[in-house]
mmCIF file of C-alpha atoms and ligand atoms in Angstrom:
data_model
loop_
_atom_site.group_PDB
_atom_site.id
_atom_site.type_symbol
_atom_site.label_atom_id
_atom_site.label_comp_id
_atom_site.label_asym_id
_atom_site.label_seq_id
_atom_site.Cartn_x
_atom_site.Cartn_y
_atom_site.Cartn_z
ATOM 1 C CA MET S 1 0.228 19.743 21.961
ATOM 2 C CA ASN S 2 -2.051 22.704 22.438
ATOM 3 C CA LYS S 3 -5.463 23.202 20.836
ATOM 4 C CA ASP S 4 -4.000 25.217 17.926
ATOM 5 C CA SER S 5 -1.036 22.943 17.189
ATOM 6 C CA ARG S 6 -0.704 21.773 13.595
ATOM 7 C CA ILE S 7 -1.225 18.006 13.865
ATOM 8 C CA PHE S 8 -0.759 15.663 10.884
ATOM 9 C CA VAL S 9 -2.631 12.363 11.199
ATOM 10 C CA ALA S 10 -1.198 10.156 8.454
ATOM 11 C CA GLY S 11 -3.739 7.467 7.552
ATOM 12 C CA HIS S 12 -6.809 9.296 8.895
ATOM 13 C CA ARG S 13 -9.261 7.175 6.903
ATOM 14 C CA GLY S 14 -7.998 3.909 8.380
ATOM 15 C CA MET S 15 -9.257 2.279 11.568
ATOM 16 C CA VAL S 16 -6.420 3.644 13.751
ATOM 17 C CA GLY S 17 -6.055 7.070 12.132
ATOM 18 C CA SER S 18 -9.802 7.733 12.210
ATOM 19 C CA ALA S 19 -9.931 6.820 15.911
ATOM 20 C CA ILE S 20 -7.069 9.248 16.629
ATOM 21 C CA VAL S 21 -8.902 11.998 14.689
ATOM 22 C CA ARG S 22 -12.110 11.323 16.699
ATOM 23 C CA ALA S 23 -10.178 11.540 19.970
ATOM 24 C CA LEU S 24 -8.380 14.760 18.954
ATOM 25 C CA GLU S 25 -11.604 16.410 17.761
ATOM 26 C CA GLU S 26 -13.419 15.442 20.971
ATOM 27 C CA ARG S 27 -10.715 17.262 22.930
ATOM 28 C CA GLY S 28 -11.003 20.382 20.778
ATOM 29 C CA TYR S 29 -7.821 20.206 18.689
ATOM 30 C CA LYS S 30 -8.625 22.477 15.782
ATOM 31 C CA HIS S 31 -5.765 22.304 13.317
ATOM 32 C CA LEU S 32 -5.741 18.731 12.048
ATOM 33 C CA ILE S 33 -3.914 18.041 8.785
ATOM 34 C CA THR S 34 -5.235 15.094 6.786
ATOM 35 C CA ARG S 35 -4.942 13.763 3.234
ATOM 36 C CA THR S 36 -6.637 10.802 1.606
ATOM 37 C CA SER S 37 -4.434 8.321 -0.266
ATOM 38 C CA ALA S 38 -5.874 9.699 -3.523
ATOM 39 C CA GLN S 39 -4.658 13.197 -2.562
ATOM 40 C CA LEU S 40 -1.258 12.110 -1.274
ATOM 41 C CA ASP S 41 0.669 8.904 -1.928
ATOM 42 C CA LEU S 42 2.806 8.523 1.187
ATOM 43 C CA ARG S 43 5.054 6.085 -0.680
ATOM 44 C CA ASP S 44 6.159 8.930 -2.947
ATOM 45 C CA GLN S 45 9.014 10.979 -1.520
ATOM 46 C CA PRO S 46 8.404 14.258 -3.457
ATOM 47 C CA GLN S 47 4.708 14.269 -2.509
ATOM 48 C CA VAL S 48 5.509 13.772 1.186
ATOM 49 C CA LYS S 49 8.163 16.495 1.038
ATOM 50 C CA GLU S 50 5.638 18.909 -0.501
ATOM 51 C CA LEU S 51 3.077 18.163 2.222
ATOM 52 C CA PHE S 52 5.585 18.929 4.990
ATOM 53 C CA GLU S 53 6.779 22.105 3.226
ATOM 54 C CA LYS S 54 3.233 23.369 2.742
ATOM 55 C CA GLU S 55 1.606 22.383 6.050
ATOM 56 C CA ARG S 56 4.585 22.519 8.446
ATOM 57 C CA PRO S 57 3.094 20.054 10.940
ATOM 58 C CA GLU S 58 4.310 20.342 14.536
ATOM 59 C CA PHE S 59 3.064 16.918 15.615
ATOM 60 C CA VAL S 60 2.676 13.733 13.567
ATOM 61 C CA PHE S 61 0.695 10.558 14.276
ATOM 62 C CA LEU S 62 2.047 7.994 11.807
ATOM 63 C CA ALA S 63 -0.947 5.643 11.549
ATOM 64 C CA ALA S 64 -0.781 5.093 7.785
ATOM 65 C CA ALA S 65 0.142 1.543 6.808
ATOM 66 C CA LYS S 66 -0.753 -1.313 4.530
ATOM 67 C CA VAL S 67 -2.444 -3.748 6.923
ATOM 68 C CA GLY S 68 -4.390 -6.969 6.736
ATOM 69 C CA GLY S 69 -5.056 -10.340 8.285
ATOM 70 C CA ILE S 70 -3.044 -13.522 8.124
ATOM 71 C CA MET S 71 -3.972 -14.356 4.506
ATOM 72 C CA ALA S 72 -3.319 -10.875 3.097
ATOM 73 C CA ASN S 73 0.037 -10.712 4.916
ATOM 74 C CA ASN S 74 1.041 -14.112 3.554
ATOM 75 C CA THR S 75 -0.115 -13.401 -0.026
ATOM 76 C CA PHE S 76 0.890 -9.781 -0.667
ATOM 77 C CA ARG S 77 4.316 -10.122 0.924
ATOM 78 C CA ALA S 78 6.118 -7.682 -1.364
ATOM 79 C CA ASP S 79 3.402 -5.019 -1.020
ATOM 80 C CA PHE S 80 3.358 -5.278 2.778
ATOM 81 C CA LEU S 81 7.124 -4.831 2.901
ATOM 82 C CA TYR S 82 7.537 -2.163 0.205
ATOM 83 C CA ASP S 83 4.522 0.037 0.999
ATOM 84 C CA ASN S 84 5.216 0.123 4.715
ATOM 85 C CA LEU S 85 8.943 0.757 4.349
ATOM 86 C CA MET S 86 8.341 3.647 1.944
ATOM 87 C CA ILE S 87 5.615 5.256 4.076
ATOM 88 C CA GLU S 88 7.721 5.092 7.251
ATOM 89 C CA ALA S 89 10.955 6.242 5.665
ATOM 90 C CA ASN S 90 9.319 9.180 3.860
ATOM 91 C CA VAL S 91 7.264 10.464 6.789
ATOM 92 C CA ILE S 92 9.948 10.010 9.463
ATOM 93 C CA HIS S 93 12.692 11.591 7.340
ATOM 94 C CA GLN S 94 10.545 14.612 6.400
ATOM 95 C CA ALA S 95 9.492 14.973 10.041
ATOM 96 C CA TYR S 96 13.195 15.230 10.916
ATOM 97 C CA LEU S 97 13.990 17.682 8.080
ATOM 98 C CA HIS S 98 11.037 19.920 8.963
ATOM 99 C CA LYS S 99 11.772 19.907 12.704
ATOM 100 C CA VAL S 100 8.533 18.263 13.812
ATOM 101 C CA LYS S 101 8.277 18.665 17.599
ATOM 102 C CA LYS S 102 7.086 15.120 18.188
ATOM 103 C CA LEU S 103 6.138 12.064 16.131
ATOM 104 C CA LEU S 104 4.338 8.885 17.231
ATOM 105 C CA PHE S 105 4.847 5.789 15.074
ATOM 106 C CA LEU S 106 2.350 2.919 15.246
ATOM 107 C CA GLY S 107 3.760 -0.620 15.005
ATOM 108 C CA SER S 108 2.238 -4.026 15.708
ATOM 109 C CA SER S 109 2.553 -6.953 18.126
ATOM 110 C CA CYS S 110 3.781 -9.159 15.256
ATOM 111 C CA ILE S 111 7.256 -7.578 15.644
ATOM 112 C CA TYR S 112 8.013 -10.114 18.402
ATOM 113 C CA PRO S 113 9.626 -13.507 17.792
ATOM 114 C CA LYS S 114 7.106 -16.275 17.067
ATOM 115 C CA LEU S 115 8.084 -18.297 20.126
ATOM 116 C CA ALA S 116 8.975 -15.492 22.548
ATOM 117 C CA PRO S 117 8.095 -16.014 26.236
ATOM 118 C CA GLN S 118 4.632 -14.712 27.180
ATOM 119 C CA PRO S 119 3.527 -12.119 28.044
ATOM 120 C CA LEU S 120 5.640 -10.225 25.505
ATOM 121 C CA LYS S 121 7.893 -7.634 27.103
ATOM 122 C CA GLU S 122 9.247 -4.757 25.023
ATOM 123 C CA GLU S 123 12.811 -6.017 25.485
ATOM 124 C CA TYR S 124 12.058 -9.295 23.607
ATOM 125 C CA LEU S 125 12.351 -7.476 20.273
ATOM 126 C CA LEU S 126 14.910 -9.139 17.966
ATOM 127 C CA THR S 127 15.576 -12.111 20.231
ATOM 128 C CA GLY S 128 14.358 -14.839 17.833
ATOM 129 C CA GLU S 129 12.798 -15.826 14.510
ATOM 130 C CA LEU S 130 9.604 -14.174 13.315
ATOM 131 C CA GLU S 131 6.318 -15.853 12.346
ATOM 132 C CA GLN S 132 6.572 -16.715 8.629
ATOM 133 C CA THR S 133 3.057 -15.659 7.549
ATOM 134 C CA ASN S 134 3.727 -12.020 8.423
ATOM 135 C CA GLU S 135 7.512 -11.751 8.341
ATOM 136 C CA PRO S 136 7.624 -9.000 5.641
ATOM 137 C CA TYR S 137 5.121 -6.814 7.541
ATOM 138 C CA ALA S 138 6.939 -7.430 10.823
ATOM 139 C CA ILE S 139 10.311 -6.538 9.270
ATOM 140 C CA ALA S 140 8.802 -3.287 7.943
ATOM 141 C CA LYS S 141 7.394 -2.421 11.381
ATOM 142 C CA ILE S 142 10.691 -3.294 13.106
ATOM 143 C CA THR S 143 12.395 -0.970 10.620
ATOM 144 C CA GLY S 144 9.943 1.771 11.631
ATOM 145 C CA ILE S 145 10.887 1.285 15.293
ATOM 146 C CA LYS S 146 14.566 1.468 14.355
ATOM 147 C CA LEU S 147 14.052 4.621 12.260
ATOM 148 C CA VAL S 148 12.387 6.290 15.243
ATOM 149 C CA GLU S 149 15.161 5.120 17.590
ATOM 150 C CA SER S 150 17.946 6.132 15.170
ATOM 151 C CA TYR S 151 16.623 9.645 14.438
ATOM 152 C CA ARG S 152 16.363 10.116 18.202
ATOM 153 C CA ARG S 153 19.913 8.955 18.844
ATOM 154 C CA GLN S 154 21.614 10.675 15.908
ATOM 155 C CA TYR S 155 19.575 13.881 15.613
ATOM 156 C CA GLY S 156 17.846 14.202 18.998
ATOM 157 C CA CYS S 157 14.325 14.070 17.476
ATOM 158 C CA ASN S 158 11.492 13.480 19.956
ATOM 159 C CA PHE S 159 10.087 10.497 18.040
ATOM 160 C CA ILE S 160 8.346 7.638 19.906
ATOM 161 C CA SER S 161 6.644 4.337 19.021
ATOM 162 C CA ALA S 162 3.601 2.390 20.232
ATOM 163 C CA MET S 163 3.010 -1.338 19.575
ATOM 164 C CA PRO S 164 -0.697 -2.161 19.620
ATOM 165 C CA THR S 165 -2.073 -5.678 19.904
ATOM 166 C CA ASN S 166 -4.760 -6.944 17.438
ATOM 167 C CA LEU S 167 -7.291 -4.131 17.025
ATOM 168 C CA TYR S 168 -10.956 -3.865 16.101
ATOM 169 C CA GLY S 169 -13.510 -1.056 15.857
ATOM 170 C CA PRO S 170 -15.150 1.350 13.401
ATOM 171 C CA ASN S 171 -13.716 1.567 9.866
ATOM 172 C CA ASP S 172 -12.365 -1.985 9.903
ATOM 173 C CA ASN S 173 -11.980 -3.993 6.688
ATOM 174 C CA TYR S 174 -14.652 -6.652 6.063
ATOM 175 C CA ASP S 175 -13.170 -8.163 2.893
ATOM 176 C CA LEU S 176 -12.990 -11.842 3.902
ATOM 177 C CA ASN S 177 -9.753 -12.482 2.012
ATOM 178 C CA LYS S 178 -7.925 -9.529 3.532
ATOM 179 C CA SER S 179 -9.471 -8.849 6.924
ATOM 180 C CA HIS S 180 -8.422 -9.791 10.421
ATOM 181 C CA VAL S 181 -10.254 -12.514 12.289
ATOM 182 C CA LEU S 182 -12.688 -10.403 14.321
ATOM 183 C CA PRO S 183 -14.367 -8.502 11.462
ATOM 184 C CA ALA S 184 -14.275 -11.690 9.345
ATOM 185 C CA LEU S 185 -16.181 -13.663 11.977
ATOM 186 C CA LEU S 186 -18.724 -10.873 12.513
ATOM 187 C CA ARG S 187 -19.474 -10.905 8.824
ATOM 188 C CA LYS S 188 -19.481 -14.709 8.502
ATOM 189 C CA PHE S 189 -21.852 -15.260 11.453
ATOM 190 C CA HIS S 190 -24.107 -12.413 10.351
ATOM 191 C CA THR S 191 -24.380 -13.841 6.823
ATOM 192 C CA ALA S 192 -24.876 -17.402 8.104
ATOM 193 C CA LYS S 193 -27.701 -16.258 10.370
ATOM 194 C CA ALA S 194 -29.374 -14.183 7.642
ATOM 195 C CA GLU S 195 -29.157 -17.059 5.148
ATOM 196 C CA SER S 196 -29.881 -19.860 7.692
ATOM 197 C CA LEU S 197 -26.621 -21.622 6.806
ATOM 198 C CA PRO S 198 -25.893 -24.802 8.836
ATOM 199 C CA GLU S 199 -22.243 -24.002 9.635
ATOM 200 C CA VAL S 200 -19.571 -21.303 9.654
ATOM 201 C CA GLN S 201 -15.998 -21.963 8.598
ATOM 202 C CA ILE S 202 -13.292 -20.827 11.003
ATOM 203 C CA TRP S 203 -9.751 -20.806 9.626
ATOM 204 C CA GLY S 204 -7.099 -22.960 11.308
ATOM 205 C CA THR S 205 -7.488 -25.124 14.415
ATOM 206 C CA GLY S 206 -9.123 -22.519 16.664
ATOM 207 C CA THR S 207 -6.366 -22.998 19.254
ATOM 208 C CA PRO S 208 -4.209 -19.883 18.642
ATOM 209 C CA LEU S 209 -4.537 -17.289 21.386
ATOM 210 C CA ARG S 210 -5.087 -13.634 20.534
ATOM 211 C CA GLU S 211 -5.603 -10.400 22.454
ATOM 212 C CA PHE S 212 -8.036 -7.761 21.105
ATOM 213 C CA LEU S 213 -8.215 -4.041 21.864
ATOM 214 C CA HIS S 214 -10.908 -1.585 20.782
ATOM 215 C CA VAL S 215 -9.311 1.109 18.628
ATOM 216 C CA ASP S 216 -10.847 3.928 20.728
ATOM 217 C CA ASP S 217 -8.843 2.634 23.702
ATOM 218 C CA LEU S 218 -5.728 2.640 21.527
ATOM 219 C CA ALA S 219 -6.407 6.257 20.485
ATOM 220 C CA GLU S 220 -6.516 7.283 24.173
ATOM 221 C CA ALA S 221 -3.130 5.622 24.708
ATOM 222 C CA CYS S 222 -1.676 7.423 21.661
ATOM 223 C CA LEU S 223 -2.817 10.835 22.913
ATOM 224 C CA LEU S 224 -1.439 10.112 26.371
ATOM 225 C CA MET S 225 1.932 9.090 24.899
ATOM 226 C CA MET S 226 2.013 12.194 22.696
ATOM 227 C CA ASP S 227 1.357 14.363 25.757
ATOM 228 C CA SER S 228 3.542 12.731 28.340
ATOM 229 C CA TYR S 229 5.916 10.009 27.099
ATOM 230 C CA ASP S 230 9.332 11.006 25.774
ATOM 231 C CA GLU S 231 11.442 7.857 26.182
ATOM 232 C CA GLU S 232 13.280 5.854 23.541
ATOM 233 C CA LEU S 233 11.692 2.495 24.411
ATOM 234 C CA PHE S 234 8.501 1.764 22.452
ATOM 235 C CA LEU S 235 5.454 0.777 24.537
ATOM 236 C CA ASN S 236 3.085 -2.181 24.160
ATOM 237 C CA ILE S 237 -0.602 -1.268 24.055
ATOM 238 C CA GLY S 238 -3.078 -4.038 24.838
ATOM 239 C CA THR S 239 -5.454 -5.428 27.409
ATOM 240 C CA GLY S 240 -3.087 -8.018 28.873
ATOM 241 C CA GLN S 241 -5.760 -10.705 28.381
ATOM 242 C CA ASP S 242 -6.215 -13.157 25.532
ATOM 243 C CA LEU S 243 -8.574 -15.913 24.417
ATOM 244 C CA SER S 244 -8.537 -18.726 21.856
ATOM 245 C CA ILE S 245 -9.912 -18.184 18.349
ATOM 246 C CA LYS S 246 -12.514 -20.860 19.183
ATOM 247 C CA ASP S 247 -13.656 -18.891 22.251
ATOM 248 C CA LEU S 248 -13.724 -15.686 20.205
ATOM 249 C CA ALA S 249 -15.878 -17.458 17.614
ATOM 250 C CA GLU S 250 -18.278 -18.655 20.348
ATOM 251 C CA MET S 251 -18.501 -15.116 21.740
ATOM 252 C CA ILE S 252 -19.286 -13.604 18.321
ATOM 253 C CA LYS S 253 -21.734 -16.403 17.554
ATOM 254 C CA ASP S 254 -23.665 -15.537 20.761
ATOM 255 C CA ILE S 255 -23.596 -11.789 20.076
ATOM 256 C CA VAL S 256 -24.898 -12.277 16.537
ATOM 257 C CA GLY S 257 -27.432 -14.875 17.692
ATOM 258 C CA TYR S 258 -26.401 -17.600 15.228
ATOM 259 C CA GLU S 259 -27.434 -21.148 16.116
ATOM 260 C CA GLY S 260 -25.535 -23.345 13.654
ATOM 261 C CA GLN S 261 -22.198 -25.137 13.975
ATOM 262 C CA LEU S 262 -18.537 -24.066 13.828
ATOM 263 C CA ARG S 263 -16.312 -25.912 11.368
ATOM 264 C CA PHE S 264 -12.530 -25.561 11.542
ATOM 265 C CA ASP S 265 -10.732 -25.405 8.187
ATOM 266 C CA THR S 266 -7.276 -26.719 9.031
ATOM 267 C CA THR S 267 -6.008 -26.129 5.497
ATOM 268 C CA LYS S 268 -5.777 -22.454 6.536
ATOM 269 C CA PRO S 269 -2.811 -21.264 8.655
ATOM 270 C CA ASP S 270 -2.945 -20.704 12.421
ATOM 271 C CA GLY S 271 -0.121 -18.184 12.449
ATOM 272 C CA THR S 272 1.693 -17.487 15.671
ATOM 273 C CA PRO S 273 0.430 -19.648 18.583
ATOM 274 C CA ARG S 274 0.159 -16.786 21.071
ATOM 275 C CA LYS S 275 1.023 -13.073 21.293
ATOM 276 C CA LEU S 276 -0.073 -11.707 24.621
ATOM 277 C CA MET S 277 1.302 -8.271 25.443
ATOM 278 C CA ASP S 278 2.896 -7.290 28.736
ATOM 279 C CA VAL S 279 1.255 -3.882 29.228
ATOM 280 C CA SER S 280 2.753 -2.940 32.583
ATOM 281 C CA LYS S 281 4.757 -0.007 31.157
ATOM 282 C CA ILE S 282 1.839 1.831 29.495
ATOM 283 C CA LYS S 283 -0.305 1.154 32.588
ATOM 284 C CA ALA S 284 2.405 2.684 34.774
ATOM 285 C CA ILE S 285 2.030 6.010 32.937
ATOM 286 C CA GLY S 286 -1.698 6.104 33.574
ATOM 287 C CA TRP S 287 -3.542 4.289 30.749
ATOM 288 C CA SER S 288 -5.885 1.285 30.962
ATOM 289 C CA PRO S 289 -8.372 -0.024 28.432
ATOM 290 C CA ARG S 290 -11.993 0.907 29.166
ATOM 291 C CA ILE S 291 -13.974 -1.160 26.656
ATOM 292 C CA SER S 292 -14.444 -4.864 27.452
ATOM 293 C CA LEU S 293 -14.201 -7.290 24.531
ATOM 294 C CA SER S 294 -17.862 -8.327 24.599
ATOM 295 C CA ASP S 295 -19.111 -4.725 24.911
ATOM 296 C CA GLY S 296 -16.785 -3.618 22.123
ATOM 297 C CA ILE S 297 -17.897 -6.394 19.765
ATOM 298 C CA LYS S 298 -21.586 -5.654 20.498
ATOM 299 C CA LYS S 299 -21.010 -1.976 19.742
ATOM 300 C CA VAL S 300 -19.193 -2.658 16.471
ATOM 301 C CA TYR S 301 -21.793 -5.212 15.398
ATOM 302 C CA GLU S 302 -24.687 -2.820 16.052
ATOM 303 C CA GLU S 303 -22.901 -0.080 14.101
ATOM 304 C CA GLU S 304 -22.142 -2.328 11.125
ATOM 305 C CA VAL S 305 -25.630 -3.813 11.035
ATOM 306 C CA ARG S 306 -27.136 -0.338 11.292
ATOM 307 C CA HIS S 307 -25.126 0.696 8.248
ATOM 308 C CA ALA S 308 -26.341 -2.541 6.657
ATOM 309 C CA VAL S 309 -23.018 -3.144 4.922
ATOM 310 C CA PHE S 310 -19.675 -4.644 5.768
ATOM 311 C CA VAL S 311 -17.298 -2.287 3.989
ATOM 312 C CA GLU S 312 -14.506 -3.885 1.984
ATOM 313 C CA GLN S 313 -11.336 -1.831 1.660
ATOM 314 C CA PRO S 314 -8.853 -2.268 -1.209
HETATM 315 O O1 LIG P 1 -6.548 -11.811 12.663
HETATM 316 P P1 LIG P 1 -5.696 -12.691 11.856
HETATM 317 O O2 LIG P 1 -5.925 -12.687 10.386
HETATM 318 O O3 LIG P 1 -4.190 -12.349 12.061
HETATM 319 O O4 LIG P 1 -5.900 -14.204 12.338
HETATM 320 P P2 LIG P 1 -2.970 -12.706 13.057
HETATM 321 C C1 LIG P 1 -5.874 -14.567 13.701
HETATM 322 C C2 LIG P 1 -6.225 -16.044 13.845
HETATM 323 O O5 LIG P 1 -7.605 -16.220 13.511
HETATM 324 C C3 LIG P 1 -5.439 -16.999 12.935
HETATM 325 C C4 LIG P 1 -7.749 -17.318 12.626
HETATM 326 O O6 LIG P 1 -5.142 -18.169 13.659
HETATM 327 C C5 LIG P 1 -6.451 -17.313 11.823
HETATM 328 O O7 LIG P 1 -6.229 -18.552 11.191
HETATM 329 N N1 LIG P 1 -8.986 -17.177 11.828
HETATM 330 C C6 LIG P 1 -10.091 -17.973 11.930
HETATM 331 C C7 LIG P 1 -9.236 -16.261 10.871
HETATM 332 N N2 LIG P 1 -11.024 -17.625 11.028
HETATM 333 C C8 LIG P 1 -10.518 -16.542 10.358
HETATM 334 C C9 LIG P 1 -11.031 -15.725 9.301
HETATM 335 O O8 LIG P 1 -12.131 -15.923 8.781
HETATM 336 N N3 LIG P 1 -10.237 -14.685 8.893
HETATM 337 C C10 LIG P 1 -9.012 -14.438 9.450
HETATM 338 N N4 LIG P 1 -8.293 -13.394 9.006
HETATM 339 N N5 LIG P 1 -8.482 -15.228 10.430
HETATM 340 C C11 LIG P 1 -2.053 -10.630 11.852
HETATM 341 C C12 LIG P 1 -0.775 -10.378 11.143
HETATM 342 O O9 LIG P 1 -1.845 -11.867 12.399
HETATM 343 O O10 LIG P 1 -2.328 -9.751 12.912
HETATM 344 C C13 LIG P 1 -0.453 -8.982 10.971
HETATM 345 O O11 LIG P 1 -0.771 -11.107 9.936
HETATM 346 C C14 LIG P 1 -0.821 -8.098 12.142
HETATM 347 O O12 LIG P 1 0.918 -8.878 10.708
HETATM 348 C C15 LIG P 1 -2.165 -8.412 12.703
HETATM 349 O O13 LIG P 1 0.150 -8.176 13.156
HETATM 350 C C16 LIG P 1 -2.468 -7.649 13.965
HETATM 351 O O14 LIG P 1 -3.245 -12.261 14.443
HETATM 352 O O15 LIG P 1 -2.580 -14.140 12.930
#
């Protein structure tokens, strides 16, 4: 990419897309192409075709997706499968037809089998059964990886994929029924402190292990891959370190300054027991995360509290 390249960031209002836009703007890229979902429905093939015909993007970051936490994934199973399949198929196919120079597709660590050996190496894809709570989303993301791989092999397109671990950062979703665990706990502890509530409910047993990456670190990895990675194999993006949901809850409780109790609601699902990424390949090309988990959570919490609202996305 050079500073005048036409760069389409699909999903620029979301947590990942907005972080990629911030990183591109900081580096002086001038010709960013963006559309809100009200302006362009990426699930609609004619609308996506028109965008590519009109704007002729040279580079595409495919960060648009229907995303959510364990409950949203488990409840809106059809939407997670349909919306993501349509977005990926439309954008990747139009990128091929319009001779996009390079496309980066964003997947997710839930593509790996539920009981795969840890840490998760890229080659464990499709070696076992998926976690049930997010199987439709995972199948959609695996399809995205296979679209990228297939357009490369059949048509020689320079399309690549990145698989981020669980993410957090600015522009996250704070709707407690749809969000991921980290924003949910920030909001729950903040509310409990403000209202002097005696306890906070944590879903599941607290024993599942999760890895968390600040989205600004992910954006750096995406720009690096766009600049200097041209291989077929997708790359894991994570910190290589995880912690239990109970330990995450204790960390957030301390950061917020809440003094009540934790209560585990075991009627809620745990999801996959562990999904720790092996990040040796992305590290070998020169990327490492810079933001520690506690610093990142403090930063996000200060930003959200300063705005005085926890934004709920549809
Ligand atoms: O972040 P999360 O919703 O998604 O949940 P996954 C992680 C763990 O935190 C689960 C527990 O064991 C939850 O039961 N948890 C505890 C909570 N309290 C809460 C809470 O208040 N809200 C939420 N949401 N969880 C998602 C996948 O899996 O991760 C997606 O469903 C995607 O497909 C995404 O891959 C990154 O890590 O379990």
